[in-house]
Short mmCIF file of C-alpha atoms in Angstrom, two decimals:
data_model
loop_
_atom_site.label_atom_id
_atom_site.label_comp_id
_atom_site.label_asym_id
_atom_site.label_seq_id
_atom_site.Cartn_x
_atom_site.Cartn_y
_atom_site.Cartn_z
CA MET A 1 84.05 34.81 -37.09
CA PHE A 2 80.40 35.51 -36.24
CA PHE A 3 78.28 36.54 -33.21
CA VAL A 4 75.49 34.48 -31.55
CA CYS A 5 72.70 35.70 -29.38
CA ILE A 6 72.96 33.61 -26.23
CA LYS A 7 69.31 33.86 -24.90
CA ALA A 8 66.00 34.80 -26.38
CA PRO A 9 64.79 37.41 -26.46
CA CYS A 10 68.36 38.58 -27.57
CA LEU A 11 69.93 40.57 -24.74
CA GLY A 12 73.69 39.86 -25.56
CA LEU A 13 76.12 38.50 -28.32
CA THR A 14 79.22 36.36 -28.01
CA LYS A 15 81.99 35.84 -30.51
CA VAL A 16 82.31 32.44 -32.25
CA CYS A 17 85.54 31.75 -34.18
CA ASP A 18 85.57 30.10 -37.71
CA PHE A 19 85.93 26.34 -37.95
CA GLY A 20 89.55 25.47 -37.00
CA LEU A 21 90.28 28.91 -35.15
CA ARG A 22 89.88 29.96 -31.62
CA THR A 23 89.45 33.37 -29.95
CA ARG A 24 92.00 34.65 -27.57
CA SER A 25 89.33 35.80 -25.12
CA ALA A 26 85.63 35.16 -24.84
CA SER A 27 84.24 38.69 -24.63
CA LEU A 28 80.50 39.19 -24.23
CA ILE A 29 79.24 42.06 -26.26
CA ILE A 30 76.19 43.62 -24.80
CA LYS A 31 73.78 45.33 -27.01
CA PRO A 32 70.67 47.20 -26.34
CA ARG A 33 67.43 45.38 -27.51
CA LEU A 34 66.74 47.91 -30.27
CA PHE A 35 67.28 45.54 -33.34
CA PRO A 36 64.99 46.07 -36.51
CA VAL A 37 62.37 43.23 -36.98
CA LYS A 38 61.63 41.78 -40.45
CA SER A 39 59.15 38.95 -40.79
CA ASP A 40 59.94 36.11 -38.52
CA PHE A 41 63.56 37.19 -38.15
CA THR A 42 65.26 39.52 -35.65
CA ILE A 43 68.08 41.31 -37.53
CA VAL A 44 71.05 42.22 -35.43
CA GLU A 45 73.97 44.43 -36.67
CA GLU A 46 76.94 42.36 -37.31
CA GLY A 47 80.20 42.58 -35.27
CA ARG A 48 82.82 43.48 -37.85
CA ASN A 49 86.43 41.97 -38.10
CA GLN A 50 89.54 42.80 -39.82
CA GLN A 51 89.00 40.50 -42.73
CA SER A 52 85.34 41.48 -43.98
CA ASP A 53 82.96 44.30 -43.77
CA SER A 54 79.99 42.47 -45.12
CA SER A 55 76.89 41.82 -43.00
CA HIS A 56 75.17 38.34 -42.49
CA PHE A 57 72.27 37.16 -40.17
CA VAL A 58 70.42 33.78 -39.45
CA GLY A 59 67.36 33.95 -37.41
CA ASN A 60 64.14 31.93 -36.24
CA GLY A 61 61.45 33.35 -34.05
CA SER A 62 63.00 35.15 -31.00
CA LEU A 63 66.27 32.98 -31.23
CA THR A 64 68.78 34.67 -33.70
CA LEU A 65 72.25 33.89 -35.03
CA VAL A 66 73.82 36.95 -36.27
CA GLY A 67 76.99 38.37 -37.85
CA LEU A 68 78.96 36.01 -40.29
CA ALA A 69 82.31 37.62 -40.19
CA ASP A 70 83.76 36.25 -43.17
CA SER A 71 81.96 36.22 -46.41
CA VAL A 72 84.09 33.24 -47.65
CA MET A 73 83.22 30.19 -45.48
CA GLY A 74 84.03 26.84 -46.23
CA LEU A 75 81.31 24.02 -46.69
CA THR A 76 82.10 22.49 -43.41
CA SER A 77 81.94 25.83 -41.60
CA PHE A 78 78.46 26.19 -42.98
CA LEU A 79 77.23 22.97 -41.87
CA LEU A 80 78.63 23.34 -38.40
CA LEU A 81 76.97 26.64 -38.16
CA SER A 82 73.50 25.12 -39.16
CA SER A 83 73.86 22.39 -36.63
CA VAL A 84 74.64 24.70 -33.82
CA ALA A 85 71.84 26.80 -34.74
CA LEU A 86 69.24 24.09 -34.78
CA ALA A 87 70.41 22.92 -31.50
CA ILE A 88 70.27 26.11 -29.77
CA THR A 89 66.67 26.68 -31.26
CA ALA A 90 65.38 23.29 -29.90
CA GLN A 91 66.77 23.70 -26.37
CA ALA A 92 65.26 27.12 -25.91
CA GLN A 93 61.57 26.22 -26.89
CA ASN A 94 58.76 27.45 -24.34
CA CYS A 95 56.09 25.05 -22.86
CA PRO A 96 52.30 25.75 -22.85
CA VAL A 97 50.10 25.50 -19.79
CA PRO A 98 50.42 21.88 -18.50
CA GLU A 99 47.26 19.46 -18.47
CA PRO A 100 46.57 18.54 -14.76
CA GLY A 101 45.46 15.16 -13.63
CA PRO A 102 41.97 14.24 -12.32
CA ASN A 103 40.96 16.31 -9.24
CA MET A 104 44.13 18.69 -9.26
CA ASN A 105 45.34 21.95 -10.34
CA LEU A 106 48.52 24.00 -10.60
CA LYS A 107 49.87 25.38 -7.35
CA GLY A 108 50.56 28.95 -6.39
CA ASN A 109 51.25 31.69 -8.99
CA ASP A 110 51.76 29.05 -11.75
CA ILE A 111 48.06 29.01 -12.46
CA LEU A 112 48.22 32.58 -13.74
CA GLN A 113 50.98 32.05 -16.61
CA ASN A 114 50.14 31.13 -20.08
CA THR A 115 53.70 29.93 -21.12
CA PHE A 116 56.54 28.63 -19.39
CA PRO A 117 60.34 28.89 -20.34
CA ASP A 118 62.44 25.73 -20.96
CA GLY A 119 63.56 24.14 -17.76
CA THR A 120 60.70 25.51 -15.65
CA THR A 121 59.38 23.18 -12.78
CA VAL A 122 55.94 23.58 -11.68
CA SER A 123 53.82 22.01 -8.87
CA PHE A 124 50.35 20.32 -8.62
CA ALA A 125 48.09 20.35 -5.70
CA CYS A 126 44.74 18.31 -5.09
CA ASP A 127 41.55 19.98 -5.30
CA VAL A 128 39.66 20.91 -2.10
CA GLY A 129 38.25 17.65 -0.55
CA TYR A 130 40.75 15.57 -2.18
CA GLN A 131 44.13 14.34 -0.83
CA ALA A 132 47.28 12.96 -2.45
CA ALA A 133 47.48 9.24 -2.74
CA GLY A 134 51.13 9.07 -4.21
CA GLY A 135 53.26 10.42 -6.86
CA SER A 136 55.33 13.53 -7.34
CA PRO A 137 53.43 16.82 -7.60
CA LEU A 138 56.35 18.20 -9.81
CA ILE A 139 56.65 18.28 -13.56
CA THR A 140 59.43 20.04 -15.66
CA CYS A 141 59.29 21.84 -19.04
CA ASN A 142 61.96 20.19 -21.28
CA ALA A 143 62.40 21.41 -24.92
CA GLY A 144 58.69 22.30 -25.14
CA SER A 145 57.20 19.31 -23.43
CA TRP A 146 56.22 18.61 -19.96
CA SER A 147 57.30 15.50 -17.97
CA PRO A 148 54.52 13.12 -17.11
CA VAL A 149 52.16 13.90 -14.21
CA ARG A 150 52.71 11.25 -11.47
CA LEU A 151 50.42 12.80 -8.73
CA LYS A 152 47.36 10.87 -7.77
CA CYS A 153 44.31 12.72 -6.02
CA GLN A 154 41.46 10.83 -4.18
CA ARG A 155 38.37 11.90 -2.17
CA LYS A 156 39.18 12.61 1.45
CA ASN A 157 37.73 10.21 4.04
CA CYS A 158 36.56 11.75 7.02
CA GLY A 159 35.99 8.30 8.82
CA SER A 160 33.60 7.87 11.87
CA ALA A 161 31.75 10.89 13.03
CA GLY A 162 31.81 9.35 16.55
CA GLU A 163 29.19 7.78 18.91
CA VAL A 164 25.93 9.05 20.18
CA SER A 165 24.60 7.92 23.57
CA HIS A 166 20.98 6.51 23.23
CA GLY A 167 21.25 6.96 19.43
CA GLN A 168 23.10 5.66 16.29
CA ILE A 169 24.69 7.31 13.29
CA ASP A 170 23.68 6.08 9.73
CA TYR A 171 26.00 6.68 6.73
CA PRO A 172 23.54 6.29 3.61
CA GLN A 173 26.34 6.91 1.26
CA ASP A 174 29.77 6.65 2.75
CA THR A 175 32.10 8.64 4.81
CA LEU A 176 34.08 10.43 1.88
CA PHE A 177 34.23 14.27 1.12
CA GLY A 178 30.62 15.60 0.37
CA ASP A 179 28.91 12.50 1.97
CA THR A 180 26.19 12.98 4.87
CA ALA A 181 25.74 11.35 8.28
CA VAL A 182 22.42 10.88 9.70
CA ILE A 183 21.83 10.80 13.61
CA ILE A 184 18.75 8.93 14.81
CA CYS A 185 17.94 8.57 18.64
CA ASP A 186 16.48 5.63 20.32
CA GLN A 187 12.68 5.45 21.21
CA GLY A 188 11.94 7.53 24.05
CA TYR A 189 14.79 9.94 23.31
CA GLN A 190 14.80 13.21 21.39
CA LEU A 191 17.47 14.84 19.26
CA VAL A 192 19.12 18.13 20.47
CA GLY A 193 20.92 19.69 17.61
CA GLN A 194 21.11 18.92 13.87
CA ASN A 195 20.35 15.47 12.64
CA ARG A 196 22.87 15.59 9.68
CA LEU A 197 26.56 15.98 9.49
CA THR A 198 28.58 16.73 6.15
CA CYS A 199 32.10 15.31 5.40
CA GLY A 200 34.06 18.54 4.53
CA LYS A 201 37.67 19.29 3.61
CA ASP A 202 38.68 19.45 7.29
CA GLY A 203 36.51 16.59 8.38
CA TRP A 204 32.90 16.33 9.61
CA GLU A 205 31.27 19.76 9.60
CA GLY A 206 29.23 20.81 12.72
CA ARG A 207 28.78 19.68 16.17
CA LEU A 208 27.75 16.08 17.09
CA PRO A 209 24.09 16.28 18.30
CA ARG A 210 23.01 14.41 21.48
CA CYS A 211 19.94 12.45 22.48
CA GLU A 212 18.06 13.31 25.60
CA ALA A 213 15.20 11.36 27.42
CA VAL A 214 11.86 12.49 26.35
CA THR A 215 9.73 14.66 28.73
CA CYS A 216 6.27 16.01 28.64
CA ARG A 217 4.92 19.08 30.40
CA PRO A 218 1.74 18.52 32.45
CA PRO A 219 -1.31 17.91 30.58
CA PRO A 220 -4.18 20.49 30.55
CA MET A 221 -6.85 20.66 32.91
CA ILE A 222 -10.53 20.13 31.78
CA GLU A 223 -13.73 21.79 32.72
CA HIS A 224 -15.74 19.89 35.30
CA GLY A 225 -13.02 17.38 35.60
CA ASN A 226 -9.58 16.53 36.92
CA TYR A 227 -6.65 14.03 36.18
CA ASN A 228 -4.13 12.05 38.40
CA PRO A 229 -1.23 11.67 39.20
CA LYS A 230 0.00 15.34 39.14
CA LYS A 231 3.59 16.41 38.81
CA GLU A 232 4.86 19.88 39.07
CA GLU A 233 7.69 19.88 36.47
CA TYR A 234 7.48 17.09 33.86
CA TYR A 235 6.47 13.69 33.08
CA GLU A 236 8.78 11.14 31.60
CA TYR A 237 8.15 9.11 28.49
CA ARG A 238 5.37 6.78 28.61
CA ASP A 239 3.92 8.19 31.93
CA VAL A 240 0.13 8.01 32.03
CA VAL A 241 -2.52 10.27 33.59
CA MET A 242 -6.25 9.44 34.14
CA TYR A 243 -9.09 11.82 33.85
CA SER A 244 -12.42 11.77 35.64
CA CYS A 245 -15.35 14.14 35.75
CA GLN A 246 -17.53 15.53 38.58
CA ASN A 247 -20.99 14.13 39.50
CA ASP A 248 -23.71 14.40 36.72
CA TYR A 249 -21.05 14.70 34.13
CA THR A 250 -19.74 12.12 31.60
CA LEU A 251 -16.35 11.77 30.18
CA ASN A 252 -16.43 12.12 26.50
CA GLY A 253 -12.99 10.96 24.89
CA SER A 254 -10.12 8.99 26.04
CA LYS A 255 -9.89 8.42 29.68
CA SER A 256 -6.10 7.83 29.79
CA LEU A 257 -3.48 9.97 28.20
CA SER A 258 0.36 9.06 27.89
CA CYS A 259 3.60 10.93 27.29
CA SER A 260 4.68 10.12 23.73
CA GLU A 261 7.88 10.22 22.03
CA ASN A 262 7.31 13.66 20.62
CA GLY A 263 7.01 15.34 23.94
CA ASN A 264 3.49 15.64 24.18
CA PHE A 265 0.58 13.91 25.87
CA MET A 266 -1.55 11.76 23.50
CA PRO A 267 -4.35 11.55 22.43
CA ASP A 268 -6.10 14.87 22.93
CA PRO A 269 -7.74 15.31 26.38
CA PRO A 270 -11.38 14.50 26.93
CA GLN A 271 -14.33 16.70 27.73
CA CYS A 272 -16.91 16.63 30.71
CA VAL A 273 -20.31 16.80 29.23
CA VAL A 274 -23.97 16.26 30.59
CA VAL A 275 -25.46 13.28 28.89
CA GLU A 276 -29.48 12.67 28.96
CA CYS A 277 -31.52 10.42 26.66
CA GLU A 278 -35.13 11.18 26.06
CA ASN A 279 -37.80 8.80 27.35
CA PRO A 280 -38.34 6.16 24.56
CA LYS A 281 -41.78 6.44 22.89
CA ILE A 282 -42.77 2.97 21.49
CA GLU A 283 -46.44 2.56 20.54
CA ASN A 284 -48.15 -0.53 21.70
CA ALA A 285 -44.97 -1.25 23.88
CA VAL A 286 -44.36 -1.27 27.82
CA ARG A 287 -41.02 -1.10 29.70
CA ILE A 288 -40.33 -4.26 31.33
CA GLU A 289 -36.79 -3.41 32.64
CA GLY A 290 -34.74 -0.48 33.54
CA PRO A 291 -35.33 2.58 35.64
CA PRO A 292 -37.76 5.45 34.88
CA PRO A 293 -36.40 8.74 33.37
CA PRO A 294 -34.05 10.66 33.55
CA TYR A 295 -31.70 8.44 31.57
CA ARG A 296 -27.98 9.18 31.83
CA TYR A 297 -25.02 7.86 29.80
CA GLN A 298 -24.99 3.93 29.51
CA TYR A 299 -28.38 3.53 31.16
CA THR A 300 -30.24 0.60 29.89
CA VAL A 301 -34.03 -0.18 29.44
CA THR A 302 -35.91 -3.04 27.85
CA TYR A 303 -39.27 -2.78 26.22
CA GLY A 304 -41.91 -5.47 25.15
CA CYS A 305 -44.85 -5.23 22.82
CA LYS A 306 -48.36 -5.72 23.97
CA SER A 307 -50.41 -8.82 23.44
CA GLY A 308 -51.41 -8.91 19.78
CA TYR A 309 -48.29 -7.06 18.58
CA ILE A 310 -44.86 -8.28 17.51
CA MET A 311 -41.71 -6.30 17.86
CA ILE A 312 -39.67 -5.28 14.75
CA GLY A 313 -36.17 -4.55 16.24
CA LYS A 314 -34.44 -5.10 19.58
CA GLY A 315 -36.15 -4.31 22.82
CA THR A 316 -33.12 -3.54 24.80
CA LEU A 317 -31.87 -0.06 24.49
CA VAL A 318 -28.51 1.83 25.78
CA CYS A 319 -28.18 5.65 26.38
CA GLY A 320 -25.27 6.73 24.20
CA ILE A 321 -22.63 9.35 24.76
CA ASP A 322 -24.29 11.47 22.24
CA GLY A 323 -27.64 11.43 23.98
CA ARG A 324 -29.27 8.86 21.61
CA TRP A 325 -30.54 5.51 22.21
CA THR A 326 -28.74 2.55 20.64
CA PRO A 327 -29.86 0.65 18.73
CA GLU A 328 -32.69 2.59 17.25
CA LEU A 329 -35.99 2.22 18.82
CA PRO A 330 -38.14 -0.73 17.94
CA GLN A 331 -41.68 -1.01 16.47
CA CYS A 332 -44.65 -3.12 17.56
CA GLN A 333 -46.76 -4.21 14.68
CA SER A 334 -50.02 -5.75 14.94
CA VAL A 335 -50.02 -9.61 14.71
CA GLU A 336 -52.41 -11.28 12.14
CA CYS A 337 -52.41 -15.01 11.00
CA GLU A 338 -53.19 -15.63 7.24
CA ASP A 339 -56.39 -17.23 6.30
CA PRO A 340 -55.81 -21.00 6.44
CA LYS A 341 -55.81 -22.58 3.08
CA ILE A 342 -56.82 -26.29 3.49
CA GLU A 343 -57.81 -28.02 0.16
CA ASN A 344 -61.10 -30.07 0.31
CA ALA A 345 -61.90 -28.77 3.73
CA ASP A 346 -64.60 -26.11 4.96
CA ARG A 347 -64.50 -23.95 8.07
CA ILE A 348 -67.40 -25.12 10.47
CA GLU A 349 -66.35 -22.93 13.53
CA GLY A 350 -64.75 -19.44 14.02
CA LEU A 351 -64.86 -16.04 12.38
CA PRO A 352 -63.66 -14.91 8.98
CA PRO A 353 -60.44 -12.99 8.66
CA PRO A 354 -58.49 -10.96 9.92
CA TYR A 355 -57.30 -13.31 12.67
CA ARG A 356 -55.67 -11.82 15.73
CA PRO A 357 -53.70 -13.75 18.36
CA GLN A 358 -55.86 -16.32 20.21
CA ALA A 359 -58.39 -16.46 17.36
CA ARG A 360 -59.85 -20.08 17.01
CA VAL A 361 -61.21 -21.76 13.95
CA ARG A 362 -62.20 -25.30 13.22
CA TYR A 363 -62.01 -27.24 9.85
CA GLN A 364 -63.80 -30.41 8.34
CA CYS A 365 -62.89 -32.34 5.38
CA LYS A 366 -65.35 -32.63 2.58
CA SER A 367 -67.38 -35.95 1.94
CA GLY A 368 -65.05 -38.73 0.65
CA TYR A 369 -61.96 -37.19 2.32
CA THR A 370 -60.25 -38.05 5.64
CA MET A 371 -58.34 -35.48 7.88
CA ILE A 372 -54.79 -35.98 8.57
CA GLY A 373 -54.01 -33.74 11.64
CA GLN A 374 -56.14 -31.62 13.90
CA GLY A 375 -59.06 -29.60 12.65
CA THR A 376 -58.90 -26.94 15.42
CA LEU A 377 -56.30 -24.05 14.98
CA VAL A 378 -55.29 -21.14 17.23
CA CYS A 379 -53.65 -18.05 15.91
CA GLY A 380 -50.37 -17.53 17.99
CA ILE A 381 -48.70 -14.35 18.93
CA ASN A 382 -46.10 -14.82 16.35
CA GLY A 383 -48.52 -14.70 13.62
CA ARG A 384 -48.59 -18.56 12.96
CA TRP A 385 -51.32 -21.12 13.38
CA THR A 386 -50.94 -23.83 15.98
CA PRO A 387 -50.79 -26.74 15.53
CA GLU A 388 -49.69 -26.92 11.78
CA LEU A 389 -52.60 -26.83 9.15
CA PRO A 390 -54.06 -30.27 8.60
CA GLN A 391 -54.56 -32.22 5.16
CA CYS A 392 -57.67 -33.84 3.70
CA GLN A 393 -56.89 -36.95 1.68
CA LEU A 394 -59.26 -38.94 -0.54
CA LYS A 395 -60.68 -42.19 1.07
CA SER A 396 -59.83 -45.64 -0.23
CA THR A 397 -62.85 -47.36 -2.33
CA THR A 398 -61.09 -50.61 -3.44
CA PRO A 399 -63.32 -53.69 -2.52
CA ALA A 400 -61.85 -57.27 -1.46
CA THR A 401 -61.04 -59.51 -4.44
CA THR A 402 -61.79 -63.34 -5.14
CA THR A 403 -60.68 -65.89 -7.74
CA THR A 404 -62.84 -68.66 -9.16
CA THR A 405 -62.94 -70.98 -12.20
CA THR A 406 -66.39 -72.35 -11.65
CA THR A 407 -68.85 -72.22 -14.44
CA THR A 408 -72.26 -71.12 -13.52
CA THR A 409 -75.60 -70.02 -15.03
CA THR A 410 -77.63 -66.92 -14.26
CA THR A 411 -81.41 -66.60 -14.36
CA THR A 412 -82.92 -63.55 -15.80
CA THR A 413 -86.46 -62.34 -16.36
CA THR A 414 -87.38 -61.06 -19.64
CA THR A 415 -90.21 -58.63 -20.43
CA SER A 416 -92.55 -61.62 -21.30
CA GLY A 417 -92.12 -63.07 -17.86
CA LYS A 418 -90.20 -65.98 -18.77
CA LYS A 419 -86.95 -66.81 -17.00
CA GLN A 420 -83.77 -67.40 -18.90
CA THR A 421 -80.43 -68.78 -17.68
CA ALA A 422 -77.25 -67.38 -18.94
CA PRO A 423 -73.90 -69.16 -18.21
CA VAL A 424 -71.06 -66.96 -16.41
CA THR A 425 -67.66 -67.90 -17.28
CA PRO A 426 -64.85 -66.11 -15.42
CA ASP A 427 -61.89 -65.21 -17.48
CA PRO A 428 -58.91 -67.58 -16.43
CA ASN A 429 -56.41 -64.78 -17.35
CA GLY A 430 -58.43 -62.02 -15.61
CA SER A 431 -57.88 -59.71 -18.73
CA SER A 432 -61.13 -57.93 -18.15
CA HIS A 433 -61.28 -57.41 -14.61
CA SER A 434 -57.74 -58.13 -12.93
CA LYS A 435 -58.74 -57.12 -9.58
CA THR A 436 -61.78 -59.59 -9.19
CA GLY A 437 -60.76 -62.30 -11.92
CA ILE A 438 -64.50 -62.12 -13.36
CA ASP A 439 -65.34 -61.75 -16.89
CA CYS A 440 -68.79 -60.24 -17.35
CA SER A 441 -68.76 -59.99 -21.16
CA GLY A 442 -71.37 -62.71 -21.38
CA VAL A 443 -73.94 -61.17 -19.06
CA ALA A 444 -76.12 -58.64 -20.97
CA LEU A 445 -78.17 -57.58 -17.93
CA CYS A 446 -75.28 -55.95 -15.99
CA GLY A 447 -73.74 -54.30 -19.16
CA ARG A 448 -69.90 -54.12 -19.71
CA SER A 449 -68.06 -52.00 -16.91
CA ASN A 450 -65.44 -52.03 -14.37
CA THR A 451 -67.40 -50.07 -11.88
CA TYR A 452 -68.16 -51.31 -8.32
CA SER A 453 -71.77 -51.52 -9.12
CA HIS A 454 -71.19 -53.68 -12.04
CA LEU A 455 -69.16 -56.15 -10.11
CA LEU A 456 -71.96 -56.51 -7.54
CA CYS A 457 -74.30 -57.10 -10.08
CA LEU A 458 -72.21 -59.98 -11.62
CA LEU A 459 -71.63 -61.32 -8.06
CA SER A 460 -75.42 -61.46 -7.42
CA LEU A 461 -76.25 -63.06 -10.62
CA TRP A 462 -73.48 -65.67 -10.01
CA THR A 463 -74.66 -66.42 -6.54
CA LEU A 464 -78.17 -66.93 -7.89
CA ALA A 465 -76.99 -69.26 -10.33
CA ILE A 466 -75.39 -71.40 -7.86
CA GLN A 467 -78.30 -71.64 -5.50
CA ARG A 468 -80.45 -72.71 -8.50
CA GLU A 469 -78.20 -75.52 -9.33
CA LYS A 470 -78.34 -76.72 -5.71
CA THR A 471 -82.15 -76.87 -5.46
CA ARG A 472 -82.54 -79.03 -8.66
#
């Protein structure tokens, strides 16, 4: 017979009979927890029987088998004892802290424990912002191991945040836990409240804002001016007011202002100012249009240059809001015509340069040249001669041509006073004088030349030779 500790840590013993025997009564012997400890074994005093006074113990961790009653035990009894001890040890192992699934943790006080006895059941709960999506939250410790975690947790969905009159709600990400909703008002309406909501553990956090129609307070008054229409309380979105100035004052800025979407009149209000431009001082110019000074805003005058001057710039001027003429004042410059340059011509009338407007000159071509155009020129107010300059071209000197094949003789007088006759034979090919067809190579008196006097000389000799032949 021997005793067995029934629970770890050992708080009580029970009698176990040897193999093949049974006890008459299953009495529980309670022992105080004051057993000596050696190494990994807990030593418990043996319960003694009538057959043996020997002490035996079997131990492993906090679970202990104690008190073999009989020193003589059969092999079968020993093996049975070993099997029972191992079974009891395996069934009594503790479990460590269980590993939770995604987005969950232990529920209640279980989160504070480090070990859990065999058979303990714990529960999981989803983290803040997550909700159960199926599966049991319970797991059980069985022989030192936990049953599988079946619970599934997913982000909480807040759904739609609602509707906003005259506005819209935008969800840039989604409607899940931690996401944001953005409220945007329609044009002409302004937001009252926060423009963002956040999806929290209990839904959308914060109050849904509203969109109210934009209104503007009355615009400011200006010195020496006024605006219309007037309203005592407020102006609605896109209402327009018009400004005006008193006499002798000019409006500098925008004439009209409108109630904008930000609740203010835009643009900035104008000013009433006194605008006066100085009397333009342009040398050698006269005012040909426009009133005399003083010159107020947008007054217009026109100037022209005196005779003999030409204007550089524009003659029409406008008085600007800044008290300056636009464009800039022009200039009147003296007009001069350039000295006419006509080749092969001489000035026969008129003065030398400089030439002012209305100045007159007259040109004549040199001898042997003919004028193309008019020789009398007048300097214009634009600095140009009228009419255009003429040209002098060389006169034509080509005589009339004749062709003959008659053979003649010429009579010449020598220094001794005797007359000689020389034949004149024209060249049938006209190689020497292609214009006249006459070859004068045989006439010594006229020489050999292609000039006009040479041809006249040959023609005279030819004519004399013909006349002599007729008189014979």
